[in-house]
Structures are given as structure tokens and as C-alpha cells.
Coordinates of C-alpha atoms and ligand atoms in Angstrom, one line a residue:
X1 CA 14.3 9.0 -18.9
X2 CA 14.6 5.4 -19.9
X3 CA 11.7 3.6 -21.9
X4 CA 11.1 1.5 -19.4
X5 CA 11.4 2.3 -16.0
X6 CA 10.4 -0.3 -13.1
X7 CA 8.7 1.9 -10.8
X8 CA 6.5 4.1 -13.3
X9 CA 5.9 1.1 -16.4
X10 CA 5.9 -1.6 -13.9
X11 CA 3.5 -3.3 -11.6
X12 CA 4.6 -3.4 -7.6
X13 CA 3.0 -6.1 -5.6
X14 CA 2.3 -5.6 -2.0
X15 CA 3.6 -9.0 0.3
X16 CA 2.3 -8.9 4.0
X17 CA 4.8 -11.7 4.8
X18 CA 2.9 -13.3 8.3
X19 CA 0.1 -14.7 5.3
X20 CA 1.8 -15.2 2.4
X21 CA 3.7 -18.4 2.7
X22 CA 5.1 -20.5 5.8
X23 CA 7.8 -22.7 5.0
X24 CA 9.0 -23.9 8.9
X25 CA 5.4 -24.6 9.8
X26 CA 4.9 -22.2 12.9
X27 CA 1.7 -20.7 11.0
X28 CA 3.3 -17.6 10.3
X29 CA 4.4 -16.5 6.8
X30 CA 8.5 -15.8 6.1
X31 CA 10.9 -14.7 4.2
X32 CA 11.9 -18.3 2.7
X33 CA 8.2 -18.8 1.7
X34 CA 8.9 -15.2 -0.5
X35 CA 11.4 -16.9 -1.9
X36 CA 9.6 -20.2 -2.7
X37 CA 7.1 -18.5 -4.7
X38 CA 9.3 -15.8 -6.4
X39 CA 8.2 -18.2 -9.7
X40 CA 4.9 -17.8 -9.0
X41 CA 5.3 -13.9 -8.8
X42 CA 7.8 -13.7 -11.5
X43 CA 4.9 -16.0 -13.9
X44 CA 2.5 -13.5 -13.0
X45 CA 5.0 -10.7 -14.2
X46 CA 4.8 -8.4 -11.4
X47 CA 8.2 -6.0 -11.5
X48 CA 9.0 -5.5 -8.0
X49 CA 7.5 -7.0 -4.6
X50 CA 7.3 -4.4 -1.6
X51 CA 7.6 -6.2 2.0
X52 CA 5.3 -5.5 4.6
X53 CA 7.8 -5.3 8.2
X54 CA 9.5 -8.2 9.1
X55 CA 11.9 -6.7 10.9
X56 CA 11.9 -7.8 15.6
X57 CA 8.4 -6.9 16.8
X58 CA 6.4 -7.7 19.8
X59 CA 3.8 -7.5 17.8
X60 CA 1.4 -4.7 18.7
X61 CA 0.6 -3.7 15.8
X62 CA 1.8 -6.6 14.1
X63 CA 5.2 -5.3 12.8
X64 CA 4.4 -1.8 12.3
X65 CA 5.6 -1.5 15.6
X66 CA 9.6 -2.2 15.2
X67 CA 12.5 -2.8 17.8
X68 CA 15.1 -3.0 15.9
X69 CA 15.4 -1.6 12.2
X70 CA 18.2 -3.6 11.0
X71 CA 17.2 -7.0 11.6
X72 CA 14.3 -9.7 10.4
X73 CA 12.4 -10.9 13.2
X74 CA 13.4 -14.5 14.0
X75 CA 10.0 -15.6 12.8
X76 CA 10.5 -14.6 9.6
X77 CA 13.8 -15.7 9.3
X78 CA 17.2 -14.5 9.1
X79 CA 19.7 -11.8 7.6
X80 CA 20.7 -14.5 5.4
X81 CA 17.5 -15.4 4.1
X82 CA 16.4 -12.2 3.1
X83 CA 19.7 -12.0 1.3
X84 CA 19.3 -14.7 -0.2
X85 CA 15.1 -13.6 -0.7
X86 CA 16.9 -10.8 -2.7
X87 CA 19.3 -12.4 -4.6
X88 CA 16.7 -14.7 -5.7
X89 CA 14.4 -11.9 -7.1
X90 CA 16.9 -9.7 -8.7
X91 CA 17.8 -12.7 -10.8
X92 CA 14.5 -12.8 -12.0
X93 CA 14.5 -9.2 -12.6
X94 CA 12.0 -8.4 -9.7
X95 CA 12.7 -5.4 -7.4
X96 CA 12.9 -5.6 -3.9
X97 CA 11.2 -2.4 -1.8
X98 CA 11.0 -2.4 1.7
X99 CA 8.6 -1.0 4.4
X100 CA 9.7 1.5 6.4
X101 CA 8.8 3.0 9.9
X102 CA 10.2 5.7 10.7
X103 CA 7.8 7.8 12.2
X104 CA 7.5 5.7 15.1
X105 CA 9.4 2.3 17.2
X106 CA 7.9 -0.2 19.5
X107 CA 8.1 0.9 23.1
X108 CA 10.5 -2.5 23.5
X109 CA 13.1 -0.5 20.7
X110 CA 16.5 -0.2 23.1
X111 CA 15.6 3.6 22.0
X112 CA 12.8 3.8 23.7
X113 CA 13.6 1.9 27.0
X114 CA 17.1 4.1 27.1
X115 CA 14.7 7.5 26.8
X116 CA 12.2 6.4 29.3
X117 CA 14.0 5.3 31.7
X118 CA 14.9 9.5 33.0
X119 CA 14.9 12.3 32.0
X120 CA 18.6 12.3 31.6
X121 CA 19.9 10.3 29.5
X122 CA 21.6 10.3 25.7
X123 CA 18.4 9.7 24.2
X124 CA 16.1 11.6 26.3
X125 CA 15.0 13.7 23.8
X126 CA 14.7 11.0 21.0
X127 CA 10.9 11.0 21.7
X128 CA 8.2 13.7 22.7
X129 CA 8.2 14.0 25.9
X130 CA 6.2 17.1 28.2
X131 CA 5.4 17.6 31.7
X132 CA 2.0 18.1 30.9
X133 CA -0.4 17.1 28.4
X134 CA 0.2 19.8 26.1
X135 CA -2.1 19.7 23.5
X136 CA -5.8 17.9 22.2
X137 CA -3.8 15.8 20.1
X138 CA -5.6 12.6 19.4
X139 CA -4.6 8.8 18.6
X140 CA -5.5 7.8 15.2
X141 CA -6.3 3.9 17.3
X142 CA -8.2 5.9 19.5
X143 CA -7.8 8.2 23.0
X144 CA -5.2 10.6 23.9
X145 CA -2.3 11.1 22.1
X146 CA -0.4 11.2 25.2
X147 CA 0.6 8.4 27.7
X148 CA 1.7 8.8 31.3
X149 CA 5.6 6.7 31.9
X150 CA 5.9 7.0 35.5
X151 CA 9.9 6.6 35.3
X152 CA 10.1 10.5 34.1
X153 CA 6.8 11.3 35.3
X154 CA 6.4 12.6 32.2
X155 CA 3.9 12.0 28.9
X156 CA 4.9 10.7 25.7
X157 CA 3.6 11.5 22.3
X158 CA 2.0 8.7 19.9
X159 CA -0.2 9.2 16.8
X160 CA -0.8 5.0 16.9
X161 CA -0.7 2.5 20.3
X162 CA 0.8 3.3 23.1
X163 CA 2.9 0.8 22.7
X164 CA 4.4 3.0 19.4
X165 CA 5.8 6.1 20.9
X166 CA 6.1 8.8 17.8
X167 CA 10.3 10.0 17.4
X168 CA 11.4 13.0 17.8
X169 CA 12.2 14.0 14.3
X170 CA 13.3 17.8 15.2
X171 CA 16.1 16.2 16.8
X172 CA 19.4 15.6 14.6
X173 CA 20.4 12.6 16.0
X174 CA 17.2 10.7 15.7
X175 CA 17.8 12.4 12.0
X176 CA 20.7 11.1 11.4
X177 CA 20.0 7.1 12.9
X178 CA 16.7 7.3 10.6
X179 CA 18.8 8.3 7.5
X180 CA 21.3 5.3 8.3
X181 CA 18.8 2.5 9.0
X182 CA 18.1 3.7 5.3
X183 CA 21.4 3.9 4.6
X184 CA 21.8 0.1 5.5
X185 CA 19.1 -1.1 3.5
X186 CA 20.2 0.7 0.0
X187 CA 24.0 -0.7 0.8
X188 CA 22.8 -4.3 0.9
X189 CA 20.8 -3.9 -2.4
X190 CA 17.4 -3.3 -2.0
X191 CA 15.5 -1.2 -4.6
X192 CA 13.3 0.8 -2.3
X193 CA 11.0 1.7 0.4
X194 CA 7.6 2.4 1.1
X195 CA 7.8 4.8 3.9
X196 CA 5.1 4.5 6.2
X197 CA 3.1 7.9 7.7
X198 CA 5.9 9.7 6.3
X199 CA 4.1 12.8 6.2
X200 CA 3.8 12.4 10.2
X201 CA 7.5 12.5 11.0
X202 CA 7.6 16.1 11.5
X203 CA 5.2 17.9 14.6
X204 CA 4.4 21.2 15.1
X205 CA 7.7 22.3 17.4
X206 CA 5.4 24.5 19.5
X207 CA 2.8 21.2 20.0
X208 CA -0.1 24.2 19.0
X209 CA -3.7 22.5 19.5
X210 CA -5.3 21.5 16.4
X211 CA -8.5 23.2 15.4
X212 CA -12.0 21.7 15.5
X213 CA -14.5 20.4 12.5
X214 CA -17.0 17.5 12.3
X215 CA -16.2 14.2 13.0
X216 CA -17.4 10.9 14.1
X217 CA -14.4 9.5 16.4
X218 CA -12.3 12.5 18.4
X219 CA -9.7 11.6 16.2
X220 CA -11.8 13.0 12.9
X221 CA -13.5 16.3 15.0
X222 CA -9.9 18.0 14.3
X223 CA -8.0 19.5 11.6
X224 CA -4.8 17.5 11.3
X225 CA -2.8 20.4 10.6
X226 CA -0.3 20.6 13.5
X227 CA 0.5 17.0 14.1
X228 CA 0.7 16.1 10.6
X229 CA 2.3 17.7 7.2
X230 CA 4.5 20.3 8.8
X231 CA 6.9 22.2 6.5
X232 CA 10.0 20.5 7.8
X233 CA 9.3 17.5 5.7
X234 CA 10.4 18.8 2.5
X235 CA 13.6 19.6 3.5
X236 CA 13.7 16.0 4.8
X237 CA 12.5 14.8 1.6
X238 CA 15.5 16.6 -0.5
X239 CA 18.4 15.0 1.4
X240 CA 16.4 11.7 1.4
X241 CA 16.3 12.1 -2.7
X242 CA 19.7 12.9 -2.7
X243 CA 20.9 9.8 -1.0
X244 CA 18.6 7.9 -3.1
X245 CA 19.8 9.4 -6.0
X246 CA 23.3 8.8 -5.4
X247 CA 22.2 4.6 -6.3
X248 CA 21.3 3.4 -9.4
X249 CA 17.0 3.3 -10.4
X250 CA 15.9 3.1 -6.5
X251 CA 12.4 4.6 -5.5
X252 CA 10.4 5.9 -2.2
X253 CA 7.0 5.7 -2.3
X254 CA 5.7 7.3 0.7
X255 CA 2.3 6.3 2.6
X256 CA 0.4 9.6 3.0
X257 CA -1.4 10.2 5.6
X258 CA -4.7 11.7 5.6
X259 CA -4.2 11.9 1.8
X260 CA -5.8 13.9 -1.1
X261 CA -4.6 13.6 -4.5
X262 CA -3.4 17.4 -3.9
X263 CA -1.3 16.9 -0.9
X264 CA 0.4 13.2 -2.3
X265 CA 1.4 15.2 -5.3
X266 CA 2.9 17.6 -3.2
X267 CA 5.2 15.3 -2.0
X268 CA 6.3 13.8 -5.2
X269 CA 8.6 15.0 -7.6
X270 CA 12.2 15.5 -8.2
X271 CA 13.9 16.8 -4.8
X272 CA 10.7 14.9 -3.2
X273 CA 9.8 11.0 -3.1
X274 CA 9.5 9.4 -6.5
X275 CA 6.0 8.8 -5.5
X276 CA 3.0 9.2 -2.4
X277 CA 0.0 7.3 -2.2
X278 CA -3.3 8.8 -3.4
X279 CA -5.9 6.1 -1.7
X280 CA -8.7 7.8 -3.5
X281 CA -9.9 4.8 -5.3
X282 CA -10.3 2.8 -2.1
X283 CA -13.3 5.0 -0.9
X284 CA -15.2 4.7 -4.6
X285 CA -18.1 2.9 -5.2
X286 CA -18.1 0.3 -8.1
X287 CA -19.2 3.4 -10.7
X288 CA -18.1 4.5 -13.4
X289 CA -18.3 8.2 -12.9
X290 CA -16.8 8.0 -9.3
X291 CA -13.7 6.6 -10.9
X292 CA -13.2 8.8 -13.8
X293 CA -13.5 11.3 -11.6
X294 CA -11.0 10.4 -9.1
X295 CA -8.7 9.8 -11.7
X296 CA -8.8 13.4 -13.7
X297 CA -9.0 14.5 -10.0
X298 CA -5.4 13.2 -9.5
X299 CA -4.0 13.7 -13.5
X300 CA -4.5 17.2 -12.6
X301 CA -2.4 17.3 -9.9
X302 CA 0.2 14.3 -10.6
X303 CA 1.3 15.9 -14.3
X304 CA 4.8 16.9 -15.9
X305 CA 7.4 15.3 -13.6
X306 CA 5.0 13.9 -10.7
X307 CA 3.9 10.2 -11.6
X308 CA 0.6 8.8 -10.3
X309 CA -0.4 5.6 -8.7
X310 CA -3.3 3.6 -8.2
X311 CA -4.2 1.3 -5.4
X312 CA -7.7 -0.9 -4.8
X313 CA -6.2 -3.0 -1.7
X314 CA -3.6 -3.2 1.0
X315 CA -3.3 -4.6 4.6
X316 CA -5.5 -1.8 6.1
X317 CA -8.6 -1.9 4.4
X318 CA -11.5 -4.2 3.0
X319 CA -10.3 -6.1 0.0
X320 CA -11.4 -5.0 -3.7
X321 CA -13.0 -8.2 -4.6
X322 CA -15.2 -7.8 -1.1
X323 CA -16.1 -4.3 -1.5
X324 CA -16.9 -4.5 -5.6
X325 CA -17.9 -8.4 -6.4
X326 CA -21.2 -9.7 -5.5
X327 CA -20.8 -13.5 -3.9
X328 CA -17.9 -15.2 -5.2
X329 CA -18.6 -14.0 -9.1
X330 CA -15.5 -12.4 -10.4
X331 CA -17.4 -10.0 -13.5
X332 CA -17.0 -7.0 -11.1
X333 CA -13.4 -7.9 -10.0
X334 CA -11.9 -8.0 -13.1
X335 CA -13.5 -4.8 -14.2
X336 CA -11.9 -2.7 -11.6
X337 CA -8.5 -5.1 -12.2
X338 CA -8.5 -4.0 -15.6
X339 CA -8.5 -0.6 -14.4
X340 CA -6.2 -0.6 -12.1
X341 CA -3.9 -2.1 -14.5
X342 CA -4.0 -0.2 -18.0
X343 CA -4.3 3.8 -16.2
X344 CA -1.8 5.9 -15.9
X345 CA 0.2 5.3 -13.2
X346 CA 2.3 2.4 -11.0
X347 CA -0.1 0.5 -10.2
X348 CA 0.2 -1.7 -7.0
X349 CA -1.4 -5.5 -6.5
X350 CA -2.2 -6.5 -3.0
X351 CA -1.3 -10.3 -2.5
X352 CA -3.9 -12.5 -3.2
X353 CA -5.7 -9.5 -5.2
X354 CA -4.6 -11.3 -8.3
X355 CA -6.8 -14.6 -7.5
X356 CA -10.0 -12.1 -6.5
X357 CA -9.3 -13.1 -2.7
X358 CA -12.0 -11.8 -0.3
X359 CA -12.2 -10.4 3.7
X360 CA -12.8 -13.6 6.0
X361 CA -15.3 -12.7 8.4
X362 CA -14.3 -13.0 12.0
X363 CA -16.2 -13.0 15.8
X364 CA -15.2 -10.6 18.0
X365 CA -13.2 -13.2 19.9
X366 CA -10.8 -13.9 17.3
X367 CA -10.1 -9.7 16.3
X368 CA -6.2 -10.0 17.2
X369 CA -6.1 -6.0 15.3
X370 CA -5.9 -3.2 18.4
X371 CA -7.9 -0.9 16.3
X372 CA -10.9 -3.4 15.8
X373 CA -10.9 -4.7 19.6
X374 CA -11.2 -1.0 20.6
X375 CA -13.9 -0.2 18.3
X376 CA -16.0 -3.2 17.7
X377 CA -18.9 -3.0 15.9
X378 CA -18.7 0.1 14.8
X379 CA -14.6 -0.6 13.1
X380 CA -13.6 -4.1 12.9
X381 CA -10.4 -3.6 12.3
X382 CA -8.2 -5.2 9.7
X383 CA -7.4 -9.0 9.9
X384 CA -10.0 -9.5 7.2
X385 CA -7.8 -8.8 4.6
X386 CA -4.7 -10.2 6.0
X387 CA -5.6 -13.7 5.7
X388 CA -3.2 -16.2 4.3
X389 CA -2.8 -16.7 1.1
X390 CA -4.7 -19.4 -1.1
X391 CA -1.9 -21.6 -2.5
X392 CA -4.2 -25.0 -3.2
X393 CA -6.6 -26.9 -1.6
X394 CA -5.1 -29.2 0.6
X395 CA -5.9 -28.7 4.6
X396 CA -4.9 -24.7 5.3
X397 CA -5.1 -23.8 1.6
X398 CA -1.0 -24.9 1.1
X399 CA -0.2 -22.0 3.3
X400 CA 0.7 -23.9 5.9
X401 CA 1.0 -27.5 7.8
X402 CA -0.5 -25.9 11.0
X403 CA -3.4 -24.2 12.2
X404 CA -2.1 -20.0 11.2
X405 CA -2.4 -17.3 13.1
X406 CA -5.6 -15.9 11.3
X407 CA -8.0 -18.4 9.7
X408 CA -7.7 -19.2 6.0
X409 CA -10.8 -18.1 4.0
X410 CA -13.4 -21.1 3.8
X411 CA -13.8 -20.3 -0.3
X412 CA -10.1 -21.5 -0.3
X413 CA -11.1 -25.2 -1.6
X414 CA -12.1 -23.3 -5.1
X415 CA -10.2 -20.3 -4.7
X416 CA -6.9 -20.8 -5.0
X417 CA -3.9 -20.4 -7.0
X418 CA -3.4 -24.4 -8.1
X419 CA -7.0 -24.8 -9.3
X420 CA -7.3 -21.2 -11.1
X421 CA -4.0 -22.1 -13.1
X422 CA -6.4 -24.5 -14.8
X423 CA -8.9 -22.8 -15.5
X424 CA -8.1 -20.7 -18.6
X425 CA -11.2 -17.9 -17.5
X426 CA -10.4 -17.4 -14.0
X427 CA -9.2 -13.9 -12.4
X428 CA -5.5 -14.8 -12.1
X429 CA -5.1 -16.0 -15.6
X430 CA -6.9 -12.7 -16.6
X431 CA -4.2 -10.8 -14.2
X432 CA -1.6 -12.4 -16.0
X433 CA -2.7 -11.3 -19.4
X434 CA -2.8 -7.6 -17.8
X435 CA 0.2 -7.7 -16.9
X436 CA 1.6 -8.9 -20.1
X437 CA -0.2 -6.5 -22.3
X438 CA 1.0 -3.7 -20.1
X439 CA 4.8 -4.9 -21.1
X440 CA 3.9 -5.3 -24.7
X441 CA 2.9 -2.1 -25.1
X442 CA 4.5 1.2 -24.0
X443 CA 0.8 3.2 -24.6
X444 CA -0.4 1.4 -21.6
X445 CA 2.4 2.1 -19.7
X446 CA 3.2 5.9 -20.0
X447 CA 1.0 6.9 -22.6
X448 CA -1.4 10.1 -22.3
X449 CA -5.1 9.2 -20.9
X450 CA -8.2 10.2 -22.6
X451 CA -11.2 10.0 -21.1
X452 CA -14.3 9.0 -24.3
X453 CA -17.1 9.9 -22.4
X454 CA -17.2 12.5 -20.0
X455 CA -20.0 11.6 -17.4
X456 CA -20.2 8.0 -18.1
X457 CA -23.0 5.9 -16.5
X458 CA -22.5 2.5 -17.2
X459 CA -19.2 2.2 -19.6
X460 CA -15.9 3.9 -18.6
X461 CA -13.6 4.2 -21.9
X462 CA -10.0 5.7 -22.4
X463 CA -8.0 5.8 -24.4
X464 CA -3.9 5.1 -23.9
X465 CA -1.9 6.7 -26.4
X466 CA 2.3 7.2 -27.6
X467 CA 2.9 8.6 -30.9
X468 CA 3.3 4.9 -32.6
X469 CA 0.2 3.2 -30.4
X470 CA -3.6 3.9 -29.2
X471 CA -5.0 1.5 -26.7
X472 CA -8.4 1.9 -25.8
X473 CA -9.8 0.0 -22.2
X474 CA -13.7 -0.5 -22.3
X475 CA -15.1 -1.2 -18.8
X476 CA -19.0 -1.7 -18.6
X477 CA -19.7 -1.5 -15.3
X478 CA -23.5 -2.5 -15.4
X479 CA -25.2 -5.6 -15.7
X480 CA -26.6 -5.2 -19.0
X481 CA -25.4 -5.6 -22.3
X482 CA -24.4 -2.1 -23.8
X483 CA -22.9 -1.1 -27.3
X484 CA -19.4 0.2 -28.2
X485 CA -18.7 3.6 -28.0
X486 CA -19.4 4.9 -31.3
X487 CA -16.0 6.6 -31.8
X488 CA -14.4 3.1 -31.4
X489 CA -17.0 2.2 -33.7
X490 CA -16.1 4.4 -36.2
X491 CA -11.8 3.0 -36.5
X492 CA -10.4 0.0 -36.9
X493 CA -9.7 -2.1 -33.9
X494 CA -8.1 -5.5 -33.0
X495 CA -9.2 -7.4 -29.7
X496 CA -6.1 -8.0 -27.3
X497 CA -8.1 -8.7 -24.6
X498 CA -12.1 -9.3 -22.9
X499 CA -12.8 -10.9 -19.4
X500 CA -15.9 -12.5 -21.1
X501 CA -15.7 -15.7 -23.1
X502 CA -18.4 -15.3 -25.3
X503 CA -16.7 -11.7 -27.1
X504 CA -16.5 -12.5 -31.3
X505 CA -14.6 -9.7 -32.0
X506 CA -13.6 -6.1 -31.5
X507 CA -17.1 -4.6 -32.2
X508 CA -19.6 -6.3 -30.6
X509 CA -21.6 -5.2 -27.8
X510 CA -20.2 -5.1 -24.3
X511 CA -21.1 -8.2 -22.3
X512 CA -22.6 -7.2 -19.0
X513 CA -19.3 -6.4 -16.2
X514 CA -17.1 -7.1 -19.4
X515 CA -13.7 -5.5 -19.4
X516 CA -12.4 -5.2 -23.3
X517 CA -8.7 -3.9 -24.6
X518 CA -8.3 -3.2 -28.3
X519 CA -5.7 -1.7 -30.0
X520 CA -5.8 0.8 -32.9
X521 CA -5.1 -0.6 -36.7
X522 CA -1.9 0.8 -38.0
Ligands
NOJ1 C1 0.2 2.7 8.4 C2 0.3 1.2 8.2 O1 -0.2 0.9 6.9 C3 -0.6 0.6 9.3 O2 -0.8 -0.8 9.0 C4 0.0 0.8 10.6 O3 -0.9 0.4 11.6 C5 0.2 2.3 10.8 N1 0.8 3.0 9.7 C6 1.2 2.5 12.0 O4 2.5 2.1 11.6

């Protein structure tokens, strides 16, 4: 193993390109906006980017639903500039990893039409297709998992829209089309993939019924345990490790569906993905004994060769900052930032995360997200935390010259990148120094994890330790002043960092939502 290795040391930052910058002023983020910013990301010190879809979309489920896999939607761009997007980031040393769907195309994919147009045809048996419905699957966006097409009078399978009709994965052909769209992308250079639902590809071949339990929405009243996970995926998984292998340092994180910190470490390892997500953190309140125990939760699963991650936001769920920070105070933010930054394990940044961006609030009218117009109020959806990003504050926060397709959050006239580069206390410039320290020093990057305190109810302490180095990260997570952990107390320590500006040194009491690093004398 190298010392430094991007995907476990580093820090991957998620980019859902339609809000992150729009350079030819149709109000959608592109790929040339990436690469007008890959400064910005490369000042922040982030190691690799990973793209949301930007490949041709109509859009359904804004461009998680893909017609063709080897091409940027003209919206975004071209080929050429996502060559040249690449290009531009290797040579600041940033990796590239894109998002994959593979369990699923739009119904407009030339696969699709070709297989629903009759029952015989070469691709006929690319999707699931029965005479019947066979089964009381369920759509995770709600209703039946099957859809009637009239051309074969027959019903298709999806586990999303309608409009994203589920591949048939048993099938070698559809194998071997899946394992050259990846193929295509590791020949023109890119340094991995996120592979969405991965752990869907593969349904039970008999299409069994899935057994009941509690649950609010039909979807939850079923154990997912025959349209999800099936055995087949590992094999899968080896040959994909193989070809992966057979490049230099590329990585596959895969989105797990319906994960536990169990199953995701199930799917990592050698012969297996370099990684799966463990979305744990994203259902914990802001307390410290909720998150130490998510994390030993997952450390007991994701030792030896499996390497955990960490995630707080991405483009399916509330933002960090809205679920954890009261108002537009940061305290709370930077606590959990400073966690998510100095455990053990990749961590990954959502755009905008590092500026402490929150949800926008939206009226029904203006929910463009299927999910949210289905289930209003109960599920809003999730264009609140897809908003564009906060460049400045000149008239749509710098993102754009027109009106874009969601609105910009009204906090953007403070919050935004321009004006928290001047302020030497804001979140970002906290971010930064994160980031930093987690270069400087190897213990925060694959050193062990201690926990100091075993049931902690106000302060979470570990420590981050290599033979030569022993970090320790002080979060107090209340809003009182509390003391130092008396075994930090009791050694020498030098302050490398404190999200408070009133801290005099190393030992003194824990300002209220403080985050403190300090580093062991030698
Ligand atoms: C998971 C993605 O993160 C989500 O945004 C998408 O809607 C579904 N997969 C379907 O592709």
C-alpha cells in the first residue's frame, strides 16, 4: 500500500453539475463551469471531484435517468469539454470519478424503445418484462413496480419512475454493454465511479414476493430481500475489480441501497468495490453519543482490508448545515465538519457543504423532484439541497446571468464563497484548514481511532494515532462551556486548530459548539 493513497487519505467532493456553475447562461450548471472553478476546488484541497450525471437525459429524474451512457448531455456540454474538464483537474492533481447508472436507463435509451417495441426483437430481453404482474414488488418513488407497455402487452420492471425501466442484469449481453460503457470511461482517463443502486442490479431470477414487516409507505411494509442484494452481485463485483485493477490507482465506490454499515462492508474489499456507502451518519441527531456510536458501529465491520467512509450530505437528502445548525450560526456546522473530516475514513464533501450552505424552502408549485410532487407534505422531495451554488453576491449568487432552474438560496447575499474568503472565521476557511491538516498529517488520515470517553454526553474525543503521531479531535457538542478531557489534560499538547476565536491555548476549556485539534508533544 502506498502512504498516500487518494481515495482512502483523501477528501472526494460530490459536484451535482445543473447547480454548480453555468458558464453559457441557460441557468443550468456544466461541465465548463467545473472547469472554471477547478482553482477554487483545488485551493480548498479536495483530492478528487465525483460528477453527478451529465450524460443525454430527458430529465425525469434529472439525470439519473440516462439515454445514452457515452455521451454529456448537450446542456452540459460536449465530449470535448469534459476532456478538457479532466485534463484540467489531473493537472492539478484532482481525480476525476464518475456517476454511474447501471441499474437502470431512461425509457427514451435506444435500448429501451428497441425492447419495447415487441416482444421479438434483439433486445427483448434487455429489461424485465412478464405477462403478468408477477410479484408485490414496489417502487421506491412510489406504486407498483410494474408498468403496463401496450406494444408487448406486457409489464416492465422498475425499482424508480416509470420512466426508468430496471435492466435485465441476468442477461449477458446487457452484462457485457454495462462492463464496456465502463470500459469507455476508464480508457479516456477517468479515475473512478460511484455506481449508483449497485446493489439493485441483480433480481431474484424467479421474481419470488418479498415478505411483509412494518412500514409507513408500501414500499417500507416489505423486506427488500428479493429485489435487492441477490448473490449474483459478487460475482459481478470480482470481474468489475479485475478490470479496475488492470489501470493504475482507480476506485468504485458503490451507492448501497438500503444500507447498514454490515451489508456496505460486505461489498467492499479486495475482489469487491474499493468502497460502499454507509449513510448512517445522515439519520443522526446532532449528539455526541449517536455519532460515536455509528462510528464503532461501522469500525467493526469496515476493519483489516475494508476502508470506511463518511458522508453528512448529498443530492438526496436535507443538507448538514439545515439538519444540525440553528439559523444561519455555523458553531454546529463546523463541529460535525470537523468530524467528518479527521475520522477514519474517505470522507466525502457535498458542494456548497464547505460554505455551510442550507435547504431552500420551496411551495408546492415549484417541487420539479417526482418523488416530492407524489408525496407532498408528507416527503418533499429533494430540490432543497440542489440549489445552485453561492459563488458571490451579485444578482443569482454568480451562478448564473439568468433566472436557474431552482431558485438560489435568499442567505446567498452573506453566504457565499467571495465574501467568506474574507472573513478569516468563516466555515470555508475553517474547511480549508481541515483539509490541510488532514494532508499534514498521516494520523488523521489512516491512523487507528480511539474513542476517550465511551458514552459521551456533551464532548466526543478521539484520538488519531501512527507510530510517529497522536492527534486528538475535541468536539463539544453542547452549548456550554465544558473542560478538557482530563487525559488530554494530563500530556502535552499543541493547538493546530479551534473553530472558536477566543481559544488561548491547548488547555483551556471548550468554548460552547467548539471543535479543537491538538497534536501530541514529541
Ligand atoms: C440514487 C440516486 O442517488 C438518486 O438521486 C436517484 O434518484 C436514484 N438512485 C435512481 O437513479
Amino acid at each position: 500500500m502506498p502512504d498516500f493513497l487518494w481515495w482512502r487519505d483523501g477528501v472526494i467532493y460530490q459536484i451535482y453539475p445543473r447547480s454548480f456553475a453555468d458558464s453559457n447562461g441557460n441557468g443550468l450548471g456544466d461541465l465548463p463551469g467545473i472547469t472554471a472553478h477547478l482553482d477554487y476546488l483545488s485551493d480548498l484541497g479536495i483530492d478528487a471531484i465525483w460528477l453527478s450525471p451529465f450524460y443525454p437525459t430527458p430529465d425525469a429524474d434529472f439525470g439519473y435517468d440516462i439515454s445514452d451512457h457515452t455521451d454529456v448531455d448537450l446542456r452540459f456540454g460536449t465530449m470535448g469539454d469534459f476532456d478538457n474538464l479532466l485534463a484540467e483537474a489531473h493537472k492539478r492533481n484532482i481525480r476525476v470519478v464518475l456517476d454511474l447508472v447501471l441499474n437502470h436507463t431512461s425509457d427514451q435509451h435506444p435500448w429501451f424503445l428497441e425492447s419495447r417495441a415487441s416482444r421479438k426483437n434483439p433486445k427483448s430481453d434487455w429489461y424485465i418484462w412478464q405477462d403478468h404482474i408477477p410479484n408485490n414488488w414496489q417502487s421506491v418513488f412510489g406504486g407498483r413496480a410494474w408498468t403496463y407497455a401496450p406494444e408487448r402487452e406486457q409489464y416492465f420492471y422498475h425499482m424508480f419512475l416509470t420512466e426508468q425501466p430496471d435492466l435485465n442484469w441476468h442477461n449477458p449481453e446487457v452484462r457485457q454493454a454495462q462492463l464496456d460503457v465502463i470500459r469507455f470511461w476508464l480508457e479516456r482517463g477517468v479515475d473512478g465511479f460511484r455506481l449508483d443502486v449497485f446493489n439493485l442490479y441483480f433480481k431474484d431470477a424467479m421474481l419470488r414476493n418479498n415478505p411483509k414487516k412494518l412500514g409507513l409507505r408500501p414500499f417500507d411494509q416489505q423486506r427488500h430481500i428479493y429485489d435487492a442484494d441477490r448473490p449474483e452481485m459478487i460475482a459481478l463485483l470480482n470481474e468489475l475489480r479485475s478490470m479496475m485493477d488492470s489501470y493504475t490507482e482507480r476506485y468504485a465506490v458503490g451507492e448501497t441501497f438500503i444500507a447498514s454499515p454490515e451489508k456496505a462492508a460486505w461489498y467492499s474489499g479486495p475482489g469487491k468495490l474499493h468502497a460502499a456507502f454507509n449513510f448512517d451518519f445522515t439519520f443522526r441527531r446532532y449528539n455526541p453519543s449517536q455519532f460515536l456510536e455509528s462510528i464503532q458501529r461501522w469500525d467493526q465491520f469496515a476493519s483489516g482490508e475494508i476502508w470506511p467512509n463518511y458522508v453528512l450530505s448529498n443530492h438526496d437528502i436535507v443538507r448538514a448545515a439545515s439538519r444540525y445548525a440553528k439559523g444561519e450560526d455555523d458553531g454546529r456546522a463546523k463541529v460535525v465538519l470537523a468530524m467528518l473530516l479527521t475520522l477514519r475514513g474517505t470522507p466525502f464533501l457535498y458542494y456548497g457543504e464547505e460554505i455551510g450552505m442550507r435547504d431552500i424552502s420551496l411551495k408546492r408549485s415549484e417541487i420539479l423532484d417526482p418523488p416530492g410532487q407524489r408525496y407532498w407534505p408528507l416527503y418533499k422531495g429533494r430540490d432543497a439541497c440542489r440549489s445552485p451554488m453561492q459563488w458571490d453576491d451579485s444578482p443569482f449568487a454568480g451562478f448564473s446571468t439568468v433566472k436557474p432552474w431552482l431558485p438560489v438560496h435568499p442567505n446567498y447575499a452573506t453566504r457565499n464563497v467571495a465574501a467568506q474568503l474574507e472573513q478569516p472565521d468563516s466555515i470555508l476557511h475553517f474547511t480549508r484548514r481541515l483539509i490541510s491538516l488532514r494532508k499534514e498529517y498521516p494520523a488523521l488520515q489512516h491512523g487507528a481511532i480511539t474513542a476517550m470517553t465511551p458514552k459521551p454526553r456533551k464532548v466526543l474525543a478521539y484520538l488519531r494515532k501512527t507510530h510517529e503521531q497522536t492527534i486528538a479531535v475535541v468536539l463539544n457538542f453542547s452549548g456550554s462551556k465544558e473542560s478538557l478531557d482530563s487525559a488530554i489534560q494530563n500530556s502535552s499538547w499543541n493547538l493546530l486548530l479551534s473553530s472558536s476565536t477566543t481559544v488561548g491555548n491547548a488547555r483551556s476549556p471548550l468554548e460552547p459548539h467548539e471543535a479543537r485539534i491538538l497534536v501530541e508533544e514529541t
